[in-house]
PDB file of C-alpha atoms and ligand atoms in Angstrom:
ATOM      1  CA  UNK A   1      19.897  60.212 -77.373  1.00  0.00           C
ATOM      2  CA  UNK A   2      19.597  57.852 -74.024  1.00  0.00           C
ATOM      3  CA  UNK A   3      18.641  54.289 -75.169  1.00  0.00           C
ATOM      4  CA  UNK A   4      18.407  53.121 -71.545  1.00  0.00           C
ATOM      5  CA  UNK A   5      14.992  52.451 -70.390  1.00  0.00           C
ATOM      6  CA  UNK A   6      14.817  53.922 -66.602  1.00  0.00           C
ATOM      7  CA  UNK A   7      12.005  51.527 -64.678  1.00  0.00           C
ATOM      8  CA  UNK A   8      11.579  53.379 -61.476  1.00  0.00           C
ATOM      9  CA  UNK A   9      10.535  51.951 -58.585  1.00  0.00           C
ATOM     10  CA  UNK A  10       9.093  52.761 -54.850  1.00  0.00           C
ATOM     11  CA  UNK A  11      12.290  50.573 -53.154  1.00  0.00           C
ATOM     12  CA  UNK A  12      14.175  48.200 -52.709  1.00  0.00           C
ATOM     13  CA  UNK A  13      11.758  45.145 -52.735  1.00  0.00           C
ATOM     14  CA  UNK A  14      10.084  46.878 -55.976  1.00  0.00           C
ATOM     15  CA  UNK A  15      13.318  47.024 -57.764  1.00  0.00           C
ATOM     16  CA  UNK A  16      13.786  43.503 -56.519  1.00  0.00           C
ATOM     17  CA  UNK A  17      10.410  42.251 -58.001  1.00  0.00           C
ATOM     18  CA  UNK A  18      10.484  44.015 -61.654  1.00  0.00           C
ATOM     19  CA  UNK A  19      14.326  43.050 -61.941  1.00  0.00           C
ATOM     20  CA  UNK A  20      12.979  39.029 -61.065  1.00  0.00           C
ATOM     21  CA  UNK A  21      10.231  39.888 -64.427  1.00  0.00           C
ATOM     22  CA  UNK A  22      12.852  40.865 -66.506  1.00  0.00           C
ATOM     23  CA  UNK A  23      14.877  37.551 -65.412  1.00  0.00           C
ATOM     24  CA  UNK A  24      12.081  35.288 -65.887  1.00  0.00           C
ATOM     25  CA  UNK A  25      10.505  36.505 -69.407  1.00  0.00           C
ATOM     26  CA  UNK A  26      14.529  35.687 -70.579  1.00  0.00           C
ATOM     27  CA  UNK A  27      14.637  32.564 -69.131  1.00  0.00           C
ATOM     28  CA  UNK A  28      10.923  31.585 -70.252  1.00  0.00           C
ATOM     29  CA  UNK A  29      11.123  32.500 -73.479  1.00  0.00           C
ATOM     30  CA  UNK A  30      14.956  30.533 -73.767  1.00  0.00           C
ATOM     31  CA  UNK A  31      15.170  27.554 -71.079  1.00  0.00           C
ATOM     32  CA  UNK A  32      18.925  27.255 -71.935  1.00  0.00           C
ATOM     33  CA  UNK A  33      19.703  31.069 -71.302  1.00  0.00           C
ATOM     34  CA  UNK A  34      23.338  32.016 -70.469  1.00  0.00           C
ATOM     35  CA  UNK A  35      22.848  34.817 -67.604  1.00  0.00           C
ATOM     36  CA  UNK A  36      25.550  37.150 -67.339  1.00  0.00           C
ATOM     37  CA  UNK A  37      25.519  37.850 -63.308  1.00  0.00           C
ATOM     38  CA  UNK A  38      26.824  40.557 -61.112  1.00  0.00           C
ATOM     39  CA  UNK A  39      28.162  40.420 -57.061  1.00  0.00           C
ATOM     40  CA  UNK A  40      27.458  43.389 -54.753  1.00  0.00           C
ATOM     41  CA  UNK A  41      24.442  43.930 -52.196  1.00  0.00           C
ATOM     42  CA  UNK A  42      22.552  45.402 -55.203  1.00  0.00           C
ATOM     43  CA  UNK A  43      21.025  42.173 -57.074  1.00  0.00           C
ATOM     44  CA  UNK A  44      20.939  40.104 -54.266  1.00  0.00           C
ATOM     45  CA  UNK A  45      17.094  40.535 -53.512  1.00  0.00           C
ATOM     46  CA  UNK A  46      16.972  39.786 -57.413  1.00  0.00           C
ATOM     47  CA  UNK A  47      19.047  36.636 -56.684  1.00  0.00           C
ATOM     48  CA  UNK A  48      16.389  35.760 -53.538  1.00  0.00           C
ATOM     49  CA  UNK A  49      13.350  35.877 -56.057  1.00  0.00           C
ATOM     50  CA  UNK A  50      14.834  33.480 -57.931  1.00  0.00           C
ATOM     51  CA  UNK A  51      16.002  31.172 -55.190  1.00  0.00           C
ATOM     52  CA  UNK A  52      12.237  31.322 -53.580  1.00  0.00           C
ATOM     53  CA  UNK A  53      10.736  31.016 -57.099  1.00  0.00           C
ATOM     54  CA  UNK A  54      12.945  28.003 -58.447  1.00  0.00           C
ATOM     55  CA  UNK A  55      11.882  26.209 -54.784  1.00  0.00           C
ATOM     56  CA  UNK A  56       8.471  26.875 -55.559  1.00  0.00           C
ATOM     57  CA  UNK A  57       8.431  24.674 -58.547  1.00  0.00           C
ATOM     58  CA  UNK A  58       9.288  27.770 -61.021  1.00  0.00           C
ATOM     59  CA  UNK A  59      12.094  28.347 -63.664  1.00  0.00           C
ATOM     60  CA  UNK A  60      14.509  25.284 -63.592  1.00  0.00           C
ATOM     61  CA  UNK A  61      18.222  26.411 -64.411  1.00  0.00           C
ATOM     62  CA  UNK A  62      19.370  22.882 -65.770  1.00  0.00           C
ATOM     63  CA  UNK A  63      20.040  23.886 -69.111  1.00  0.00           C
ATOM     64  CA  UNK A  64      20.967  27.799 -67.930  1.00  0.00           C
ATOM     65  CA  UNK A  65      24.611  28.807 -67.832  1.00  0.00           C
ATOM     66  CA  UNK A  66      26.330  32.039 -66.072  1.00  0.00           C
ATOM     67  CA  UNK A  67      29.291  33.385 -66.320  1.00  0.00           C
ATOM     68  CA  UNK A  68      30.270  36.532 -63.880  1.00  0.00           C
ATOM     69  CA  UNK A  69      31.550  39.725 -64.696  1.00  0.00           C
ATOM     70  CA  UNK A  70      34.898  39.770 -62.010  1.00  0.00           C
ATOM     71  CA  UNK A  71      37.033  38.474 -59.131  1.00  0.00           C
ATOM     72  CA  UNK A  72      38.955  39.684 -56.591  1.00  0.00           C
ATOM     73  CA  UNK A  73      42.696  38.708 -57.192  1.00  0.00           C
ATOM     74  CA  UNK A  74      44.641  36.697 -54.881  1.00  0.00           C
ATOM     75  CA  UNK A  75      41.182  35.508 -53.136  1.00  0.00           C
ATOM     76  CA  UNK A  76      40.317  30.928 -53.336  1.00  0.00           C
ATOM     77  CA  UNK A  77      37.196  30.103 -54.549  1.00  0.00           C
ATOM     78  CA  UNK A  78      36.474  28.803 -50.548  1.00  0.00           C
ATOM     79  CA  UNK A  79      37.421  32.303 -49.190  1.00  0.00           C
ATOM     80  CA  UNK A  80      34.461  33.530 -47.932  1.00  0.00           C
ATOM     81  CA  UNK A  81      35.191  37.146 -49.469  1.00  0.00           C
ATOM     82  CA  UNK A  82      35.987  35.671 -52.372  1.00  0.00           C
ATOM     83  CA  UNK A  83      33.164  36.476 -55.658  1.00  0.00           C
ATOM     84  CA  UNK A  84      33.027  33.058 -56.095  1.00  0.00           C
ATOM     85  CA  UNK A  85      31.986  32.145 -53.039  1.00  0.00           C
ATOM     86  CA  UNK A  86      29.935  35.214 -52.810  1.00  0.00           C
ATOM     87  CA  UNK A  87      27.816  33.798 -55.609  1.00  0.00           C
ATOM     88  CA  UNK A  88      27.048  30.095 -54.677  1.00  0.00           C
ATOM     89  CA  UNK A  89      26.018  31.501 -50.855  1.00  0.00           C
ATOM     90  CA  UNK A  90      24.215  33.525 -52.448  1.00  0.00           C
ATOM     91  CA  UNK A  91      22.404  31.933 -55.262  1.00  0.00           C
ATOM     92  CA  UNK A  92      23.822  29.168 -57.094  1.00  0.00           C
ATOM     93  CA  UNK A  93      23.865  26.752 -54.340  1.00  0.00           C
ATOM     94  CA  UNK A  94      20.303  27.308 -54.122  1.00  0.00           C
ATOM     95  CA  UNK A  95      18.890  26.627 -57.104  1.00  0.00           C
ATOM     96  CA  UNK A  96      18.838  23.650 -59.455  1.00  0.00           C
ATOM     97  CA  UNK A  97      21.663  24.650 -61.744  1.00  0.00           C
ATOM     98  CA  UNK A  98      24.996  22.550 -62.506  1.00  0.00           C
ATOM     99  CA  UNK A  99      27.890  24.278 -60.600  1.00  0.00           C
ATOM    100  CA  UNK A 100      29.988  23.163 -64.103  1.00  0.00           C
ATOM    101  CA  UNK A 101      27.833  24.928 -66.055  1.00  0.00           C
ATOM    102  CA  UNK A 102      28.923  28.825 -63.673  1.00  0.00           C
ATOM    103  CA  UNK A 103      32.129  30.837 -64.734  1.00  0.00           C
ATOM    104  CA  UNK A 104      34.268  33.096 -63.143  1.00  0.00           C
ATOM    105  CA  UNK A 105      37.613  34.739 -63.476  1.00  0.00           C
ATOM    106  CA  UNK A 106      40.390  32.825 -61.221  1.00  0.00           C
ATOM    107  CA  UNK A 107      41.562  35.106 -58.993  1.00  0.00           C
ATOM    108  CA  UNK A 108      44.398  32.647 -58.088  1.00  0.00           C
ATOM    109  CA  UNK A 109      45.716  31.491 -61.223  1.00  0.00           C
ATOM    110  CA  UNK A 110      49.346  32.208 -61.719  1.00  0.00           C
ATOM    111  CA  UNK A 111      49.428  33.941 -65.410  1.00  0.00           C
ATOM    112  CA  UNK A 112      46.707  36.725 -64.498  1.00  0.00           C
ATOM    113  CA  UNK A 113      47.031  37.686 -68.457  1.00  0.00           C
ATOM    114  CA  UNK A 114      46.938  34.220 -69.816  1.00  0.00           C
ATOM    115  CA  UNK A 115      43.574  33.824 -67.267  1.00  0.00           C
ATOM    116  CA  UNK A 116      42.187  36.858 -69.191  1.00  0.00           C
ATOM    117  CA  UNK A 117      42.449  35.450 -72.723  1.00  0.00           C
ATOM    118  CA  UNK A 118      41.095  32.221 -71.320  1.00  0.00           C
ATOM    119  CA  UNK A 119      37.889  34.155 -69.842  1.00  0.00           C
ATOM    120  CA  UNK A 120      37.351  36.063 -72.877  1.00  0.00           C
ATOM    121  CA  UNK A 121      37.449  32.582 -75.365  1.00  0.00           C
ATOM    122  CA  UNK A 122      35.459  31.412 -73.191  1.00  0.00           C
ATOM    123  CA  UNK A 123      32.715  34.811 -73.817  1.00  0.00           C
ATOM    124  CA  UNK A 124      32.810  34.299 -76.808  1.00  0.00           C
ATOM    125  CA  UNK A 125      31.536  30.952 -77.320  1.00  0.00           C
ATOM    126  CA  UNK A 126      28.545  31.572 -74.525  1.00  0.00           C
ATOM    127  CA  UNK A 127      26.971  34.997 -75.958  1.00  0.00           C
ATOM    128  CA  UNK A 128      25.093  36.637 -73.006  1.00  0.00           C
ATOM    129  CA  UNK A 129      21.152  36.443 -73.145  1.00  0.00           C
ATOM    130  CA  UNK A 130      21.155  39.136 -70.542  1.00  0.00           C
ATOM    131  CA  UNK A 131      23.723  40.732 -68.332  1.00  0.00           C
ATOM    132  CA  UNK A 132      23.357  41.718 -64.706  1.00  0.00           C
ATOM    133  CA  UNK A 133      24.676  44.922 -63.550  1.00  0.00           C
ATOM    134  CA  UNK A 134      25.468  47.051 -60.630  1.00  0.00           C
ATOM    135  CA  UNK A 135      26.812  50.281 -60.497  1.00  0.00           C
ATOM    136  CA  UNK A 136      29.742  52.079 -58.313  1.00  0.00           C
ATOM    137  CA  UNK A 137      29.429  55.343 -56.822  1.00  0.00           C
ATOM    138  CA  UNK A 138      31.939  56.878 -59.282  1.00  0.00           C
ATOM    139  CA  UNK A 139      30.051  55.156 -62.275  1.00  0.00           C
ATOM    140  CA  UNK A 140      31.980  52.249 -62.464  1.00  0.00           C
ATOM    141  CA  UNK A 141      30.497  48.437 -63.980  1.00  0.00           C
ATOM    142  CA  UNK A 142      31.888  45.113 -63.030  1.00  0.00           C
ATOM    143  CA  UNK A 143      35.812  46.796 -61.943  1.00  0.00           C
ATOM    144  CA  UNK A 144      35.895  49.087 -64.806  1.00  0.00           C
ATOM    145  CA  UNK A 145      36.868  51.980 -63.090  1.00  0.00           C
ATOM    146  CA  UNK A 146      36.946  55.917 -64.266  1.00  0.00           C
ATOM    147  CA  UNK A 147      39.242  56.504 -67.350  1.00  0.00           C
ATOM    148  CA  UNK A 148      38.768  52.502 -68.610  1.00  0.00           C
ATOM    149  CA  UNK A 149      39.032  52.187 -72.079  1.00  0.00           C
ATOM    150  CA  UNK A 150      35.178  50.882 -73.623  1.00  0.00           C
ATOM    151  CA  UNK A 151      36.739  48.996 -75.866  1.00  0.00           C
ATOM    152  CA  UNK A 152      38.678  46.891 -73.086  1.00  0.00           C
ATOM    153  CA  UNK A 153      38.080  42.520 -72.881  1.00  0.00           C
ATOM    154  CA  UNK A 154      39.317  40.664 -69.590  1.00  0.00           C
ATOM    155  CA  UNK A 155      41.734  42.618 -67.729  1.00  0.00           C
ATOM    156  CA  UNK A 156      43.203  42.916 -64.315  1.00  0.00           C
ATOM    157  CA  UNK A 157      42.408  45.797 -62.529  1.00  0.00           C
ATOM    158  CA  UNK A 158      44.021  48.077 -59.753  1.00  0.00           C
ATOM    159  CA  UNK A 159      41.045  49.028 -57.607  1.00  0.00           C
ATOM    160  CA  UNK A 160      40.822  52.880 -56.654  1.00  0.00           C
ATOM    161  CA  UNK A 161      41.080  53.949 -52.962  1.00  0.00           C
ATOM    162  CA  UNK A 162      36.711  54.794 -53.452  1.00  0.00           C
ATOM    163  CA  UNK A 163      36.290  51.307 -54.455  1.00  0.00           C
ATOM    164  CA  UNK A 164      38.754  49.511 -51.875  1.00  0.00           C
ATOM    165  CA  UNK A 165      36.778  51.566 -48.731  1.00  0.00           C
ATOM    166  CA  UNK A 166      33.407  51.254 -49.929  1.00  0.00           C
ATOM    167  CA  UNK A 167      34.091  47.156 -50.186  1.00  0.00           C
ATOM    168  CA  UNK A 168      35.839  47.297 -46.919  1.00  0.00           C
ATOM    169  CA  UNK A 169      32.689  46.483 -45.004  1.00  0.00           C
ATOM    170  CA  UNK A 170      32.467  43.330 -46.106  1.00  0.00           C
ATOM    171  CA  UNK A 171      35.944  42.300 -44.540  1.00  0.00           C
ATOM    172  CA  UNK A 172      37.473  42.334 -41.471  1.00  0.00           C
ATOM    173  CA  UNK A 173      39.351  45.733 -42.101  1.00  0.00           C
ATOM    174  CA  UNK A 174      40.200  47.787 -45.274  1.00  0.00           C
ATOM    175  CA  UNK A 175      43.462  46.214 -44.865  1.00  0.00           C
ATOM    176  CA  UNK A 176      42.048  42.735 -46.199  1.00  0.00           C
ATOM    177  CA  UNK A 177      40.556  44.416 -49.126  1.00  0.00           C
ATOM    178  CA  UNK A 178      42.275  42.838 -52.135  1.00  0.00           C
ATOM    179  CA  UNK A 179      43.996  45.560 -54.329  1.00  0.00           C
ATOM    180  CA  UNK A 180      43.881  43.804 -57.762  1.00  0.00           C
ATOM    181  CA  UNK A 181      40.860  42.347 -59.619  1.00  0.00           C
ATOM    182  CA  UNK A 182      40.210  40.642 -62.836  1.00  0.00           C
ATOM    183  CA  UNK A 183      37.378  42.346 -64.373  1.00  0.00           C
ATOM    184  CA  UNK A 184      35.085  41.316 -67.747  1.00  0.00           C
ATOM    185  CA  UNK A 185      35.585  45.090 -69.393  1.00  0.00           C
ATOM    186  CA  UNK A 186      33.472  47.643 -71.270  1.00  0.00           C
ATOM    187  CA  UNK A 187      33.409  45.675 -74.635  1.00  0.00           C
ATOM    188  CA  UNK A 188      32.736  42.538 -73.304  1.00  0.00           C
ATOM    189  CA  UNK A 189      29.851  43.865 -70.879  1.00  0.00           C
ATOM    190  CA  UNK A 190      28.449  45.304 -73.784  1.00  0.00           C
ATOM    191  CA  UNK A 191      28.409  42.235 -76.086  1.00  0.00           C
ATOM    192  CA  UNK A 192      25.217  41.044 -74.011  1.00  0.00           C
ATOM    193  CA  UNK A 193      22.072  40.753 -75.919  1.00  0.00           C
ATOM    194  CA  UNK A 194      20.122  42.976 -72.806  1.00  0.00           C
ATOM    195  CA  UNK A 195      21.669  44.921 -70.358  1.00  0.00           C
ATOM    196  CA  UNK A 196      19.927  44.861 -66.827  1.00  0.00           C
ATOM    197  CA  UNK A 197      21.188  47.244 -64.699  1.00  0.00           C
ATOM    198  CA  UNK A 198      19.965  48.271 -60.886  1.00  0.00           C
ATOM    199  CA  UNK A 199      20.530  50.713 -58.531  1.00  0.00           C
ATOM    200  CA  UNK A 200      19.674  51.690 -55.175  1.00  0.00           C
ATOM    201  CA  UNK A 201      20.030  54.304 -52.790  1.00  0.00           C
ATOM    202  CA  UNK A 202      21.277  57.896 -52.464  1.00  0.00           C
ATOM    203  CA  UNK A 203      24.844  56.929 -52.718  1.00  0.00           C
ATOM    204  CA  UNK A 204      23.657  56.018 -56.466  1.00  0.00           C
ATOM    205  CA  UNK A 205      21.931  58.918 -57.698  1.00  0.00           C
ATOM    206  CA  UNK A 206      25.011  60.985 -58.957  1.00  0.00           C
ATOM    207  CA  UNK A 207      26.092  58.004 -61.007  1.00  0.00           C
ATOM    208  CA  UNK A 208      22.856  57.047 -62.106  1.00  0.00           C
ATOM    209  CA  UNK A 209      21.721  60.343 -63.709  1.00  0.00           C
ATOM    210  CA  UNK A 210      25.303  60.270 -65.210  1.00  0.00           C
ATOM    211  CA  UNK A 211      24.444  56.941 -66.642  1.00  0.00           C
ATOM    212  CA  UNK A 212      21.567  58.316 -68.157  1.00  0.00           C
ATOM    213  CA  UNK A 213      21.534  61.483 -68.858  1.00  0.00           C
ATOM    214  CA  UNK A 214      25.329  62.743 -68.660  1.00  0.00           C
ATOM    215  CA  UNK A 215      27.383  62.546 -71.469  1.00  0.00           C
ATOM    216  CA  UNK A 216      28.716  59.101 -73.066  1.00  0.00           C
ATOM    217  CA  UNK A 217      32.619  59.229 -71.800  1.00  0.00           C
ATOM    218  CA  UNK A 218      35.180  57.029 -70.071  1.00  0.00           C
ATOM    219  CA  UNK A 219      35.159  58.935 -66.914  1.00  0.00           C
ATOM    220  CA  UNK A 220      31.722  57.545 -65.970  1.00  0.00           C
ATOM    221  CA  UNK A 221      31.944  53.882 -67.222  1.00  0.00           C
ATOM    222  CA  UNK A 222      28.434  53.548 -67.062  1.00  0.00           C
ATOM    223  CA  UNK A 223      26.913  55.756 -69.402  1.00  0.00           C
ATOM    224  CA  UNK A 224      28.788  53.504 -72.663  1.00  0.00           C
ATOM    225  CA  UNK A 225      25.111  51.808 -71.955  1.00  0.00           C
ATOM    226  CA  UNK A 226      23.625  54.728 -73.679  1.00  0.00           C
ATOM    227  CA  UNK A 227      25.183  53.219 -76.499  1.00  0.00           C
ATOM    228  CA  UNK A 228      22.893  49.648 -76.025  1.00  0.00           C
ATOM    229  CA  UNK A 229      20.188  48.841 -78.129  1.00  0.00           C
ATOM    230  CA  UNK A 230      18.458  47.009 -74.994  1.00  0.00           C
ATOM    231  CA  UNK A 231      19.421  48.198 -71.804  1.00  0.00           C
ATOM    232  CA  UNK A 232      17.257  48.604 -68.670  1.00  0.00           C
ATOM    233  CA  UNK A 233      18.075  50.423 -65.989  1.00  0.00           C
ATOM    234  CA  UNK A 234      15.718  49.320 -62.507  1.00  0.00           C
ATOM    235  CA  UNK A 235      16.304  52.388 -60.038  1.00  0.00           C
ATOM    236  CA  UNK A 236      14.556  52.964 -56.875  1.00  0.00           C
ATOM    237  CA  UNK A 237      13.108  56.056 -55.835  1.00  0.00           C
ATOM    238  CA  UNK A 238      16.090  57.115 -54.209  1.00  0.00           C
ATOM    239  CA  UNK A 239      18.648  56.220 -56.806  1.00  0.00           C
ATOM    240  CA  UNK A 240      16.353  57.816 -59.241  1.00  0.00           C
ATOM    241  CA  UNK A 241      16.382  61.401 -57.726  1.00  0.00           C
ATOM    242  CA  UNK A 242      18.100  63.604 -59.669  1.00  0.00           C
ATOM    243  CA  UNK A 243      17.006  61.935 -62.785  1.00  0.00           C
TER     244      UNK A 243
HETATM  245  C1  GLP B 301      31.636  45.737 -56.484  1.00  0.00           C
HETATM  246  C2  GLP B 301      31.311  45.101 -57.618  1.00  0.00           C
HETATM  247  C3  GLP B 301      30.372  45.551 -58.757  1.00  0.00           C
HETATM  248  C4  GLP B 301      29.351  46.443 -58.159  1.00  0.00           C
HETATM  249  C5  GLP B 301      29.681  47.188 -56.926  1.00  0.00           C
HETATM  250  C6  GLP B 301      28.828  47.837 -56.344  1.00  0.00           C
HETATM  251  O1  GLP B 301      32.965  47.215 -56.977  1.00  0.00           O
HETATM  252  N1  GLP B 301      32.563  44.712 -58.628  1.00  0.00           N
HETATM  253  O2  GLP B 301      29.815  44.297 -59.476  1.00  0.00           O
HETATM  254  O3  GLP B 301      28.170  47.184 -59.049  1.00  0.00           O
HETATM  255  O4  GLP B 301      30.663  46.510 -56.159  1.00  0.00           O
HETATM  256  O5  GLP B 301      28.078  47.516 -55.200  1.00  0.00           O
HETATM  257  P1  GLP B 301      26.833  47.365 -54.600  1.00  0.00           P
HETATM  258  O6  GLP B 301      25.822  46.951 -55.171  1.00  0.00           O
HETATM  259  O7  GLP B 301      27.335  46.805 -52.778  1.00  0.00           O
HETATM  260  O8  GLP B 301      26.462  48.622 -54.125  1.00  0.00           O
END
């Protein structure tokens, strides 16, 4: 039996509002919460609501800490395609958070396995109150592609052709998309106290169906969320169309 609580919204705007309600509840209960954050286009609406609310005197992030899921290998934090840059541009620079309290893997570390170990040690000192996730069309979460072991920790991945093609829209050309990334593992993701996974659009419908109703299998990384005791999936009607 899937433990995932599913909320279906009429469109992306309502998805972002509902996601903000979940996030706001976590932060009101715990002003020094640790947030696990995600990149990709799907959480941008949620981040806009967080920014708007903070600017209007709502929730303060002064005591909040963040950890991000993943980062491309070979892109410096100032590269506008890096996930560090994405997070600053889409959220962190626009709320009252101390940037020293925000964490993401270092994609240009000289020793990548050592960087993964550093990140896992950091995660163990920062238990997440909530982890935001998007989902890939093939069911990947963060950069955990199909076949990733459920007990994986932070690791270096070779991105699949499918993911490279999907992410090429953010780059000048497909050739510019990095081939490797550092990603939090599935075990690390499951350690968050609460998971908030967001899916929008028809291209995610198959992945959403398999995540919620399919077999729990490493071939569909997001299906592991069926085993999480506190997972909310918010999908718009198109993404939920096969449920
Ligand atoms: C990338 C990210 C994932 C994200 C996925 C979907 O692969 N590493 O964390 O969930 O893209 O992105 P989008 O929300 O743009 O569809």
